[in-house]
Tab-separated table of C-alpha atoms in Angstrom:
chain	number	residue	atom	x	y	z
A	1	MET	CA	-87.047	-121.064	-147.729
A	2	PRO	CA	-83.964	-119.928	-145.797
A	3	SER	CA	-80.513	-121.452	-145.809
A	4	ARG	CA	-79.008	-122.712	-142.559
A	5	PHE	CA	-77.202	-120.375	-140.233
A	6	LEU	CA	-73.845	-119.281	-141.727
A	7	GLU	CA	-71.054	-118.629	-139.324
A	8	LYS	CA	-67.798	-118.213	-141.361
A	9	ASN	CA	-68.532	-118.427	-145.177
A	10	TYR	CA	-70.253	-115.157	-146.121
A	11	THR	CA	-70.861	-114.083	-149.628
A	12	GLU	CA	-70.375	-110.755	-151.125
A	13	GLU	CA	-73.190	-108.800	-152.810
A	14	SER	CA	-75.772	-110.889	-150.845
A	15	PHE	CA	-78.660	-110.273	-148.474
A	16	TYR	CA	-78.700	-111.505	-144.871
A	17	HIS	CA	-81.118	-111.694	-142.081
A	18	VAL	CA	-79.019	-111.053	-138.995
A	19	PHE	CA	-80.267	-111.584	-135.439
A	20	ASN	CA	-79.079	-111.944	-131.794
A	21	ARG	CA	-80.514	-112.114	-128.477
A	22	GLY	CA	-79.570	-111.486	-124.802
A	23	VAL	CA	-77.575	-114.008	-122.781
A	24	GLU	CA	-80.063	-116.411	-121.256
A	25	LYS	CA	-82.607	-114.538	-123.244
A	26	ARG	CA	-82.438	-111.562	-120.794
A	27	ASP	CA	-83.492	-108.116	-121.710
A	28	ILE	CA	-80.822	-106.185	-123.704
A	29	PHE	CA	-83.094	-102.887	-123.731
A	30	ILE	CA	-84.328	-101.687	-120.335
A	31	ASP	CA	-85.641	-98.177	-121.130
A	32	GLY	CA	-85.997	-95.765	-124.049
A	33	GLN	CA	-82.395	-94.558	-123.796
A	34	ASP	CA	-81.045	-97.991	-124.472
A	35	TYR	CA	-83.156	-98.293	-127.767
A	36	ARG	CA	-82.015	-94.896	-128.853
A	37	TYR	CA	-78.395	-95.599	-127.999
A	38	PHE	CA	-78.390	-98.642	-130.265
A	39	LEU	CA	-80.080	-96.864	-132.985
A	40	GLY	CA	-77.344	-94.221	-132.625
A	41	LEU	CA	-74.708	-96.841	-133.280
A	42	LEU	CA	-76.396	-97.922	-136.399
A	43	GLU	CA	-76.187	-94.333	-137.538
A	44	ARG	CA	-72.533	-93.987	-136.321
A	45	TYR	CA	-71.366	-96.851	-138.228
A	46	LEU	CA	-73.625	-96.636	-141.437
A	47	GLN	CA	-74.022	-92.909	-142.007
A	48	ASN	CA	-72.542	-91.624	-145.372
A	49	GLU	CA	-69.752	-89.552	-143.677
A	50	PRO	CA	-67.670	-90.963	-140.860
A	51	ALA	CA	-68.429	-89.928	-137.335
A	52	THR	CA	-65.798	-88.639	-135.039
A	53	ASP	CA	-65.137	-89.192	-131.210
A	54	LYS	CA	-64.614	-86.417	-128.685
A	55	THR	CA	-61.048	-86.039	-129.747
A	56	GLY	CA	-61.881	-85.712	-133.506
A	57	ARG	CA	-60.660	-89.126	-134.309
A	58	SER	CA	-62.666	-90.734	-136.939
A	59	LEU	CA	-64.737	-93.862	-135.866
A	60	PRO	CA	-65.152	-97.041	-138.027
A	61	ASN	CA	-67.586	-96.593	-140.857
A	62	TYR	CA	-69.103	-99.364	-143.105
A	63	SER	CA	-71.415	-97.413	-145.333
A	64	LYS	CA	-69.376	-98.457	-148.517
A	65	GLU	CA	-69.480	-102.062	-147.516
A	66	ILE	CA	-72.899	-102.927	-146.084
A	67	GLU	CA	-76.340	-101.535	-146.320
A	68	LEU	CA	-79.041	-101.779	-143.799
A	69	LEU	CA	-82.562	-102.190	-145.179
A	70	ALA	CA	-84.596	-103.101	-142.298
A	71	TYR	CA	-84.371	-103.509	-138.366
A	72	CYS	CA	-86.430	-104.200	-135.313
A	73	LEU	CA	-85.273	-103.902	-131.770
A	74	MET	CA	-87.215	-105.988	-129.258
A	75	PRO	CA	-86.592	-106.137	-125.468
A	76	ASN	CA	-84.388	-109.189	-125.647
A	77	HIS	CA	-83.229	-109.570	-129.297
A	78	ILE	CA	-82.696	-107.667	-132.378
A	79	HIS	CA	-83.317	-108.246	-136.067
A	80	LEU	CA	-81.394	-106.731	-139.105
A	81	LEU	CA	-81.829	-107.136	-142.726
A	82	VAL	CA	-78.678	-106.256	-144.483
A	83	TYR	CA	-77.039	-106.263	-147.981
A	84	GLN	CA	-73.438	-107.074	-147.779
A	85	ILE	CA	-71.192	-105.696	-150.441
A	86	ASP	CA	-67.780	-106.873	-149.193
A	87	LYS	CA	-67.708	-110.580	-147.836
A	88	ASP	CA	-66.070	-109.436	-144.647
A	89	ALA	CA	-68.129	-106.400	-143.930
A	90	MET	CA	-70.886	-107.934	-141.764
A	91	GLN	CA	-68.468	-109.492	-139.409
A	92	LYS	CA	-66.708	-106.283	-138.962
A	93	PHE	CA	-69.828	-104.096	-138.597
A	94	MET	CA	-71.530	-106.656	-136.097
A	95	ARG	CA	-68.234	-106.765	-133.910
A	96	SER	CA	-68.209	-102.971	-133.766
A	97	LEU	CA	-72.045	-102.797	-133.152
A	98	CYS	CA	-72.208	-105.489	-130.435
A	99	THR	CA	-69.008	-104.464	-128.673
A	100	SER	CA	-69.898	-100.870	-128.396
A	101	TYR	CA	-73.486	-101.627	-127.249
A	102	SER	CA	-72.392	-104.098	-124.525
A	103	MET	CA	-69.725	-101.698	-123.205
A	104	TYR	CA	-72.507	-99.026	-122.764
A	105	PHE	CA	-74.970	-101.467	-121.270
A	106	ASN	CA	-72.518	-102.859	-118.892
A	107	LYS	CA	-71.316	-99.402	-117.718
A	108	LYS	CA	-74.807	-98.135	-117.349
A	109	TYR	CA	-76.135	-101.057	-115.426
A	110	LYS	CA	-73.028	-101.813	-113.442
A	111	ARG	CA	-72.562	-105.375	-114.724
A	112	VAL	CA	-69.766	-107.514	-116.045
A	113	GLY	CA	-69.714	-110.420	-118.631
A	114	LYS	CA	-71.129	-110.871	-122.092
A	115	LEU	CA	-74.467	-109.331	-122.936
A	116	PHE	CA	-75.465	-111.232	-125.951
A	117	GLN	CA	-76.121	-115.008	-125.880
A	118	ASP	CA	-73.789	-115.983	-128.430
A	119	ARG	CA	-72.108	-114.679	-131.684
A	120	TYR	CA	-74.963	-113.502	-133.814
A	121	LYS	CA	-76.625	-115.623	-136.375
A	122	ALA	CA	-77.083	-114.870	-140.047
A	123	VAL	CA	-79.187	-116.518	-142.778
A	124	LEU	CA	-78.614	-115.887	-146.276
A	125	VAL	CA	-81.602	-114.516	-148.117
A	126	ASP	CA	-81.246	-116.031	-151.517
A	127	GLU	CA	-84.863	-116.108	-152.890
A	128	GLU	CA	-87.077	-113.125	-153.563
A	129	GLY	CA	-90.110	-114.850	-151.838
A	130	TYR	CA	-88.126	-115.468	-148.764
A	131	PHE	CA	-86.843	-111.787	-148.772
A	132	THR	CA	-90.341	-110.394	-148.776
A	133	HIS	CA	-91.399	-112.714	-146.011
A	134	ILE	CA	-88.344	-111.876	-143.804
A	135	SER	CA	-88.996	-108.152	-144.282
A	136	ARG	CA	-92.595	-108.709	-143.203
A	137	TYR	CA	-91.470	-111.067	-140.237
A	138	ILE	CA	-88.978	-108.292	-138.937
A	139	HIS	CA	-91.705	-105.552	-138.985
A	140	LEU	CA	-94.370	-107.681	-137.444
A	141	ASN	CA	-92.131	-108.695	-134.583
A	142	PRO	CA	-93.808	-106.247	-132.022
A	143	LEU	CA	-97.006	-108.327	-132.305
A	144	ASP	CA	-95.224	-111.035	-130.197
A	145	VAL	CA	-95.110	-108.648	-127.153
A	146	GLY	CA	-98.513	-107.247	-127.584
A	147	LYS	CA	-97.522	-103.992	-129.398
A	148	ASP	CA	-99.102	-102.381	-132.502
A	149	TYR	CA	-96.317	-103.024	-135.306
A	150	LYS	CA	-97.634	-99.821	-137.030
A	151	THR	CA	-96.685	-97.511	-134.210
A	152	TYR	CA	-93.791	-99.405	-132.632
A	153	PRO	CA	-91.107	-96.776	-132.409
A	154	TYR	CA	-87.967	-99.110	-132.707
A	155	SER	CA	-88.431	-100.732	-136.165
A	156	SER	CA	-87.774	-99.438	-139.585
A	157	LEU	CA	-91.241	-99.524	-140.715
A	158	LYS	CA	-91.810	-95.930	-140.967
A	159	TYR	CA	-89.007	-95.746	-143.563
A	160	TRP	CA	-90.750	-98.385	-145.696
A	161	ILE	CA	-94.322	-97.085	-145.657
A	162	GLY	CA	-93.779	-93.254	-144.751
A	163	ASP	CA	-91.733	-90.394	-146.164
A	164	GLU	CA	-89.282	-90.553	-143.263
A	165	LYS	CA	-85.612	-91.000	-144.500
A	166	ALA	CA	-82.088	-91.589	-143.013
A	167	ASP	CA	-78.898	-91.762	-144.832
A	168	TRP	CA	-77.922	-94.806	-142.673
A	169	LEU	CA	-80.927	-96.822	-143.567
A	170	LYS	CA	-81.520	-97.866	-147.268
A	171	PRO	CA	-84.902	-99.561	-147.677
A	172	GLU	CA	-85.096	-98.954	-151.377
A	173	LYS	CA	-84.037	-102.455	-152.603
A	174	GLY	CA	-86.986	-103.851	-150.552
A	175	VAL	CA	-89.672	-101.198	-151.137
A	176	ALA	CA	-88.992	-101.512	-154.865
A	177	LEU	CA	-90.191	-105.129	-154.905
A	178	PHE	CA	-93.790	-103.743	-154.170
A	179	GLY	CA	-93.794	-100.810	-156.588
A	180	ALA	CA	-94.911	-98.437	-153.896
A	181	ARG	CA	-94.633	-97.808	-150.129
A	182	GLY	CA	-98.504	-98.078	-149.860
A	183	GLU	CA	-98.355	-101.587	-151.409
A	184	TYR	CA	-95.931	-102.733	-148.736
A	185	GLY	CA	-98.271	-101.578	-146.008
A	186	ASN	CA	-101.013	-103.743	-147.570
A	187	PHE	CA	-98.668	-106.730	-147.710
A	188	LEU	CA	-98.003	-106.351	-143.965
A	189	GLU	CA	-101.616	-106.370	-143.183
A	190	ASP	CA	-102.294	-109.564	-145.299
A	191	TYR	CA	-100.025	-111.487	-142.783
A	192	GLU	CA	-102.812	-113.730	-141.594
A	193	GLU	CA	-102.793	-115.488	-145.003
A	194	HIS	CA	-99.178	-116.152	-144.706
A	195	LYS	CA	-98.859	-117.393	-140.994
A	196	ALA	CA	-97.425	-120.640	-142.145
A	197	GLU	CA	-94.314	-118.987	-143.566
A	198	LEU	CA	-93.979	-116.668	-140.665
A	199	ASP	CA	-94.168	-119.446	-138.251
A	200	GLU	CA	-91.495	-121.383	-140.237
A	201	ILE	CA	-89.195	-118.251	-139.901
A	202	LYS	CA	-89.818	-117.973	-136.239
A	203	GLY	CA	-89.092	-121.742	-135.770
A	204	LEU	CA	-85.832	-121.367	-137.502
A	205	LEU	CA	-84.738	-118.481	-135.199
A	206	LYS	CA	-85.432	-120.492	-132.062
A	207	GLU	CA	-83.096	-123.432	-133.127
């Protein structure tokens, strides 16, 4: 099962489950615009071609250093499943992502101070079995707030089981383990038989 949280010693060419929550477990997404803005930041930093600002200046781009396989945005926390190519990529990417979103959120809601509870946490995904369970855990997260995970608009599930594609999201390494997109859908529906594994993951994240 998962390794302990890793704060400093990251490994190149490795998978990580990355997560963070709002300070004092407060909501970090208030309305649909907030979710869409965060998704826009993922696209900004991970699309194949670097984005530019209003002056034409290129913005940071990490598409050659890190791949995003899966995500789920919940009212007060986020989950990302990433493949890190360069050992320093995740730190740079998460710094840009969280700083940009915090600036947007504080300006919109006229607040000051940090938005996220702490520095993000990351768990090295070093076993194939854990990889499959963590992808399922991420995509089933909407169940915790009474939402249908199949239609939840702020997760990457539609990219894993449907035909939708985005150049900033690369689920292929995960989908390939199941042979076909339909098989992954069946795997998700089978979650009741693996409740112990999912509960273990959830317990780790609360520590």
